Short mmCIF file of C-alpha atoms in Angstrom, two decimals:
data_model
loop_
_atom_site.label_atom_id
_atom_site.label_comp_id
_atom_site.label_asym_id
_atom_site.label_seq_id
_atom_site.Cartn_x
_atom_site.Cartn_y
_atom_site.Cartn_z
CA MET A 1484 0.00 0.00 0.00
CA HIS A 1485 1.07 3.63 -0.55
CA MET A 1486 1.31 5.56 2.70
CA MET A 1487 -0.58 8.80 3.13
CA THR A 1488 2.57 10.95 2.90
CA SER A 1489 5.36 11.57 0.43
CA ASP A 1490 7.67 9.01 2.08
CA LYS A 1491 7.03 5.42 0.90
CA SER A 1492 10.31 3.92 2.08
CA THR A 1493 8.59 1.57 4.52
CA ASP A 1494 6.00 0.22 2.08
CA PHE A 1495 6.46 -3.45 1.34
CA THR A 1496 4.67 -6.22 -0.53
CA VAL A 1497 3.68 -9.72 0.56
CA LYS A 1498 3.70 -12.02 -2.46
CA PHE A 1499 2.13 -15.47 -2.76
CA GLY A 1500 4.06 -17.09 -5.60
CA GLY A 1501 2.43 -19.46 -8.10
CA LYS A 1502 -0.04 -19.43 -10.97
CA LEU A 1503 -2.91 -18.21 -8.85
CA SER A 1504 -6.27 -16.93 -10.00
CA GLU A 1505 -7.71 -16.99 -6.47
CA VAL A 1506 -6.73 -17.62 -2.86
CA ASN A 1507 -8.97 -19.01 -0.15
CA VAL A 1508 -10.18 -16.07 1.93
CA ASN A 1509 -9.36 -17.83 5.23
CA THR A 1510 -5.79 -18.45 4.05
CA LEU A 1511 -5.39 -14.81 3.06
CA LEU A 1512 -6.89 -13.36 6.22
CA LYS A 1513 -4.98 -15.69 8.55
CA SER A 1514 -1.70 -14.88 6.82
CA LEU A 1515 -2.28 -11.12 6.98
CA ALA A 1516 -3.43 -11.28 10.61
CA SER A 1517 -0.28 -13.24 11.52
CA ILE A 1518 2.01 -10.73 9.81
CA SER A 1519 0.17 -7.86 11.53
CA THR A 1520 0.69 -9.57 14.92
CA VAL A 1521 4.46 -9.85 14.32
CA ILE A 1522 4.60 -6.17 13.34
CA ASP A 1523 2.62 -5.14 16.45
CA GLU A 1524 4.88 -7.14 18.75
CA ILE A 1525 8.07 -5.70 17.24
CA SER A 1526 6.63 -2.19 17.44
CA ASN A 1527 5.60 -2.68 21.08
CA GLU A 1528 9.12 -3.77 22.04
CA ILE A 1529 11.19 -1.17 20.18
CA GLY A 1530 8.73 1.68 19.69
CA GLU A 1531 9.20 3.43 23.06
CA GLY A 1532 5.52 4.33 23.21
CA GLN A 1533 5.13 5.02 19.49
CA LYS A 1534 2.56 2.92 17.63
CA LEU A 1535 2.36 1.78 14.02
CA GLU A 1536 -0.75 1.31 11.94
CA VAL A 1537 -0.74 -1.38 9.24
CA LYS A 1538 -2.53 -0.30 6.06
CA ILE A 1539 -3.39 -2.63 3.16
CA LYS A 1540 -4.16 -1.39 -0.35
CA ALA A 1541 -7.17 -2.94 -2.11
CA LEU A 1542 -6.06 -6.00 -4.05
CA ASP A 1543 -5.65 -5.54 -7.77
CA SER A 1544 -7.82 -7.76 -9.90
CA GLY A 1545 -6.08 -11.06 -10.57
CA SER A 1546 -3.14 -10.13 -8.39
CA PHE A 1547 -1.88 -11.55 -5.14
CA LEU A 1548 0.71 -8.91 -4.46
CA ILE A 1549 -0.49 -7.41 -1.19
CA HIS A 1550 0.85 -3.89 -0.65
CA ILE A 1551 1.40 -2.94 3.00
CA GLY A 1552 2.34 0.40 4.53
CA LEU A 1553 3.52 1.15 8.04
CA ILE A 1554 2.30 4.51 9.32
CA SER A 1555 3.50 6.13 12.52
CA LEU A 1556 0.59 7.19 14.72
CA LYS A 1557 2.60 9.92 16.43
CA ALA A 1558 0.23 12.85 16.76
CA ILE A 1559 2.24 15.55 14.97
CA ASP A 1560 5.00 16.05 12.39
CA LEU A 1561 4.22 12.75 10.66
CA ILE A 1562 6.39 13.43 7.62
CA LYS A 1563 9.64 14.14 9.44
CA GLN A 1564 12.34 11.60 8.65
CA THR A 1565 12.74 10.73 12.34
CA ASP A 1566 9.13 9.53 12.43
CA TRP A 1567 9.90 6.89 9.82
CA GLY A 1568 12.77 5.50 11.88
CA LEU A 1569 10.47 3.18 13.81
CA ALA A 1570 8.70 1.91 10.69
CA SER A 1571 12.05 1.23 9.00
CA ALA A 1572 13.37 -0.57 12.08
CA VAL A 1573 10.21 -2.67 12.35
CA LEU A 1574 10.37 -3.67 8.68
CA LYS A 1575 14.03 -4.68 9.02
CA SER A 1576 13.30 -6.67 12.17
CA LEU A 1577 10.31 -8.35 10.51
CA VAL A 1578 12.46 -9.55 7.60
CA ASP A 1579 15.31 -10.63 9.91
CA ILE A 1580 12.95 -12.65 12.13
CA PHE A 1581 11.49 -14.50 9.13
CA THR A 1582 15.04 -15.05 7.82
CA LEU A 1583 16.19 -16.47 11.17
CA ARG A 1584 13.23 -18.88 11.31
CA LYS A 1585 14.15 -20.12 7.80
CA PHE A 1586 17.84 -20.36 8.68
CA LEU A 1587 17.27 -22.49 11.80
CA LYS A 1588 14.89 -24.89 9.99
CA GLY A 1589 12.99 -25.69 13.18
CA GLU A 1590 16.11 -26.53 15.20
CA LYS A 1591 17.65 -24.87 18.22
CA PRO A 1592 21.02 -23.17 17.63
CA LYS A 1593 24.15 -25.03 18.56
CA ARG A 1594 25.75 -21.82 19.81
CA VAL A 1595 24.95 -18.11 20.15
CA ARG A 1596 27.86 -15.67 20.46
CA GLU A 1597 27.52 -11.97 21.24
CA GLN A 1598 29.39 -9.49 19.03
CA GLU A 1599 28.80 -5.88 20.10
CA ASP A 1600 25.16 -5.10 19.17
CA ASN A 1601 24.79 -8.36 17.22
CA VAL A 1602 24.80 -12.09 17.86
CA ILE A 1603 26.25 -14.87 15.74
CA VAL A 1604 23.84 -17.80 15.58
CA GLU A 1605 25.43 -21.16 14.68
CA THR A 1606 23.48 -24.26 13.62
CA LYS A 1607 24.41 -27.86 14.41
CA SER A 1608 25.77 -28.20 10.86
CA GLY A 1609 28.16 -25.28 11.42
CA ASN A 1610 26.34 -22.62 9.38
CA GLU A 1611 26.27 -19.12 10.86
CA ILE A 1612 24.11 -16.03 10.56
CA ARG A 1613 24.65 -12.57 12.04
CA ILE A 1614 21.63 -10.74 13.42
CA GLU A 1615 20.97 -7.74 15.66
CA LYS A 1616 20.82 -8.71 19.33
CA LYS A 1617 17.47 -6.99 19.91
CA THR A 1618 15.95 -8.85 16.95
CA PHE A 1619 17.30 -12.18 18.18
CA ASN A 1620 15.86 -11.52 21.64
CA LEU A 1621 12.45 -10.83 20.09
CA TYR A 1622 12.58 -14.12 18.22
CA ASN A 1623 13.98 -15.98 21.19
CA CYS A 1624 11.61 -14.70 23.88
CA ASN A 1625 8.37 -13.46 22.30
CA VAL A 1626 5.68 -16.15 22.28
CA ARG A 1627 3.22 -14.17 20.14
CA ILE A 1628 5.78 -13.57 17.39
CA ASN A 1629 6.70 -17.24 17.20
CA GLU A 1630 3.08 -18.39 17.21
CA ALA A 1631 2.13 -15.82 14.56
CA ILE A 1632 4.89 -16.99 12.20
CA SER A 1633 3.78 -20.58 12.71
CA ASP A 1634 0.15 -19.62 12.04
CA ASN A 1635 1.12 -17.82 8.82
CA PHE A 1636 2.83 -20.84 7.32
CA GLU A 1637 0.28 -23.26 8.72
CA ALA A 1638 -2.30 -21.37 6.66
CA LEU A 1639 -0.13 -21.23 3.53
CA LYS A 1640 0.88 -24.89 3.48
CA SER A 1641 -2.79 -25.89 3.20
CA ASN A 1642 -2.89 -24.31 -0.30
CA SER A 1643 -0.79 -26.41 -2.69
CA ALA A 1644 -1.15 -23.78 -5.44
CA ILE A 1645 1.06 -21.33 -3.50
CA ASP A 1646 4.64 -21.93 -4.66
CA SER A 1647 6.35 -19.44 -2.34
CA PHE A 1648 5.97 -16.70 0.22
CA GLU A 1649 7.91 -13.48 -0.40
CA ILE A 1650 8.40 -10.02 1.04
CA GLU A 1651 9.42 -7.32 -1.44
CA ASP A 1652 10.31 -3.67 -0.89
CA ARG A 1653 8.66 -0.84 -2.82
CA LYS A 1654 11.20 -1.25 -5.64
CA LYS A 1655 10.20 -4.92 -6.00
CA ARG A 1656 13.49 -6.14 -4.56
CA THR A 1657 13.16 -9.43 -2.68
CA LEU A 1658 13.80 -9.03 1.04
CA PHE A 1659 12.74 -12.56 2.01
CA CYS A 1660 11.63 -15.65 0.12
CA VAL A 1661 10.78 -19.20 1.15
CA PRO A 1662 9.53 -21.97 -1.20
CA ASN A 1663 6.46 -24.06 -0.34
CA ASP A 1664 8.54 -27.17 0.41
CA GLU A 1665 9.82 -25.29 3.48
CA PHE A 1666 6.39 -24.16 4.72
CA GLU A 1667 6.20 -27.22 6.99
CA VAL A 1668 9.45 -26.32 8.75
CA MET A 1669 8.48 -22.64 8.93
CA SER A 1670 5.21 -23.59 10.64
CA ALA A 1671 6.89 -25.62 13.40
CA LYS A 1672 5.77 -24.51 16.86
CA GLY A 1673 8.10 -23.64 19.69
CA ILE A 1674 10.45 -20.90 20.87
CA THR A 1675 14.19 -21.02 20.48
CA GLU A 1676 16.09 -21.04 23.76
CA ILE A 1677 19.73 -20.00 23.99
CA PRO A 1678 21.52 -23.37 24.24
CA ASP A 1679 23.78 -22.61 27.16
CA GLU A 1680 23.52 -22.13 30.90
CA LYS A 1681 23.14 -18.34 30.72
CA SER A 1682 19.42 -18.39 29.95
CA LYS A 1683 16.46 -20.52 30.94
CA LEU A 1684 12.69 -20.44 30.63
CA ILE A 1685 10.52 -21.74 33.45
CA THR A 1686 6.76 -21.93 34.06
CA GLU A 1687 5.32 -21.91 37.55
CA PRO A 1688 1.98 -21.27 39.32
CA ALA A 1689 1.73 -17.69 40.57
CA SER A 1690 -0.66 -15.28 42.25
CA LEU A 1691 -0.63 -11.85 40.58
CA HIS A 1692 -2.31 -8.72 41.96
CA ILE A 1693 -3.55 -6.42 39.19
CA VAL A 1694 -2.10 -2.90 39.08
CA LYS A 1695 -2.94 -1.90 35.50
CA LEU A 1696 -5.48 -3.54 33.16
CA VAL A 1697 -5.06 -3.48 29.38
CA TRP A 1698 -7.78 -4.80 27.08
CA ASP A 1699 -5.46 -4.90 24.03
CA LYS A 1700 -4.09 -8.46 23.78
CA THR A 1701 -0.76 -7.18 22.47
CA ARG A 1702 -0.08 -4.91 25.46
CA LYS A 1703 1.43 -5.74 28.84
CA TRP A 1704 -0.59 -5.74 32.07
CA GLU A 1705 1.06 -4.60 35.30
CA PHE A 1706 0.99 -6.74 38.43
CA TYR A 1707 2.53 -7.16 41.85
CA TYR A 1708 4.26 -10.53 42.10
CA ARG A 1709 5.97 -11.50 45.36
CA GLY A 1710 6.11 -7.84 46.35
CA GLU A 1711 7.67 -6.66 43.07
CA LYS A 1712 5.92 -4.79 40.24
CA ILE A 1713 6.17 -6.67 36.92
CA SER A 1714 4.76 -6.30 33.40
CA ALA A 1715 3.48 -9.22 31.35
CA ILE A 1716 1.37 -9.98 28.29
CA ILE A 1717 -1.53 -12.38 28.93
CA ASN A 1718 -1.43 -15.02 26.18
CA ASP A 1719 -4.71 -16.78 27.00
CA ASP A 1720 -7.60 -16.37 24.54
CA SER A 1721 -10.11 -17.94 26.95
CA PHE A 1722 -9.36 -15.20 29.48
CA PHE A 1723 -10.15 -12.47 26.97
CA GLN A 1724 -13.32 -14.34 26.03
CA GLN A 1725 -14.37 -14.00 29.69
CA ILE A 1726 -13.84 -10.25 29.39
CA ASP A 1727 -15.84 -10.12 26.13
CA LYS A 1728 -18.69 -11.92 27.88
CA GLY A 1729 -18.84 -9.18 30.50
CA GLU A 1730 -16.83 -10.45 33.47
CA GLN A 1731 -15.68 -7.44 35.49
CA PHE A 1732 -12.05 -6.88 36.46
CA SER A 1733 -10.56 -4.06 38.49
CA LYS A 1734 -7.34 -2.82 40.04
CA GLY A 1735 -6.60 -4.85 43.17
CA ASP A 1736 -8.12 -8.09 41.87
CA SER A 1737 -5.80 -11.07 41.76
CA LEU A 1738 -5.25 -13.76 39.16
CA GLU A 1739 -4.08 -17.31 39.76
CA VAL A 1740 -1.99 -18.07 36.67
CA GLU A 1741 0.69 -20.14 35.01
CA LEU A 1742 3.55 -17.65 34.76
CA GLN A 1743 6.36 -18.08 32.24
CA ILE A 1744 9.59 -16.47 33.46
CA LYS A 1745 12.67 -15.79 31.35
CA LYS A 1746 15.77 -15.95 33.56
CA ILE A 1747 19.21 -14.63 32.61
CA PHE A 1748 22.42 -15.49 34.45
CA ASP A 1749 24.05 -12.36 35.90
CA GLU A 1750 27.77 -13.00 36.30
CA THR A 1751 28.21 -9.93 38.51
CA VAL A 1752 26.12 -11.51 41.29
CA ASN A 1753 26.60 -15.13 40.20
CA THR A 1754 22.89 -15.97 40.00
CA PHE A 1755 19.91 -16.08 37.66
CA ILE A 1756 17.69 -12.99 37.62
CA ASN A 1757 14.19 -12.63 36.20
CA LYS A 1758 14.34 -10.89 32.81
CA SER A 1759 10.77 -11.03 31.45
CA TYR A 1760 7.33 -12.48 32.17
CA LEU A 1761 4.40 -13.92 30.23
CA VAL A 1762 1.08 -15.23 31.56
CA SER A 1763 0.47 -18.40 29.53
CA LYS A 1764 -2.82 -19.32 31.24
CA VAL A 1765 -5.24 -17.68 33.70
CA LEU A 1766 -6.55 -20.30 36.12
CA LYS A 1767 -8.75 -18.22 38.41
CA HIS A 1768 -9.95 -14.64 38.88
CA ILE A 1769 -10.27 -13.49 42.49
CA PRO A 1770 -12.07 -10.12 42.99
CA ARG A 1771 -10.58 -7.80 45.60
CA PRO A 1772 -12.26 -7.85 49.03
CA PRO A 1773 -14.81 -5.06 49.67
CA GLN A 1774 -13.26 -1.88 51.06
CA GLY A 1775 -13.13 -1.88 54.85
CA THR A 1776 -12.26 -5.58 55.09
CA LEU A 1777 -8.87 -7.21 55.28
CA ASP A 1778 -8.13 -10.47 53.50
CA LEU A 1779 -6.13 -12.59 55.89
#
């Protein structure tokens, strides 16, 4: 799609390769929704409060080149070059994340080495790829990004007429391409974990006291957990269905959950510290006691 300003540098095209006269609407919508989710997650992590809007141009007749534009929703001065920095960074990270998924072919890395602001990811066969550290961390730790990529290729592999999936820039240069015989590998579920003793992912039952509620599934809630304030996305569709059905939640309520904790080894204190949190399942909602009473 063409953005609503004179700068189109962050426009890109999603291309379904093959001799296609039509594409199943569910395949198309699921693929686009998955790509939008990845973009939202990247934007949330690196946007520092800025938000991107994904715009799609009406499909041309007989064409399955889907034009996408990323528009900064900053309130003023939209056409300044600095405002396109986020969109450019998100597009680069999007392409790099897809490229890393293709490179790893569903396997965990053999080794990950830090190199200034980058990491070198090595496969079991000895192949290496260099990628920005912040992009690798998004791929390595973000559940929604990994599930969205899997959902995209799960949808595409069901259509044998699609020969490839491609991302092109506005000058029709290929930024990423994967043939349909790799859709199966690209759709594999699971998150990569750094294969050494410096990082680990654990899931444990937890009681969280709500500080800040957010109805957007892509945004982090704020809680008190063991006396510390934390932020975490809730990745449980059934919980949001409860909200849609009218169940009331308020500040001070508590949730019994399965909490996924990313721990990083801190050499300065010789112990693992909690790096990030994700609520994988909400088990129970406990309303706060009425004011004037004390829950003992």
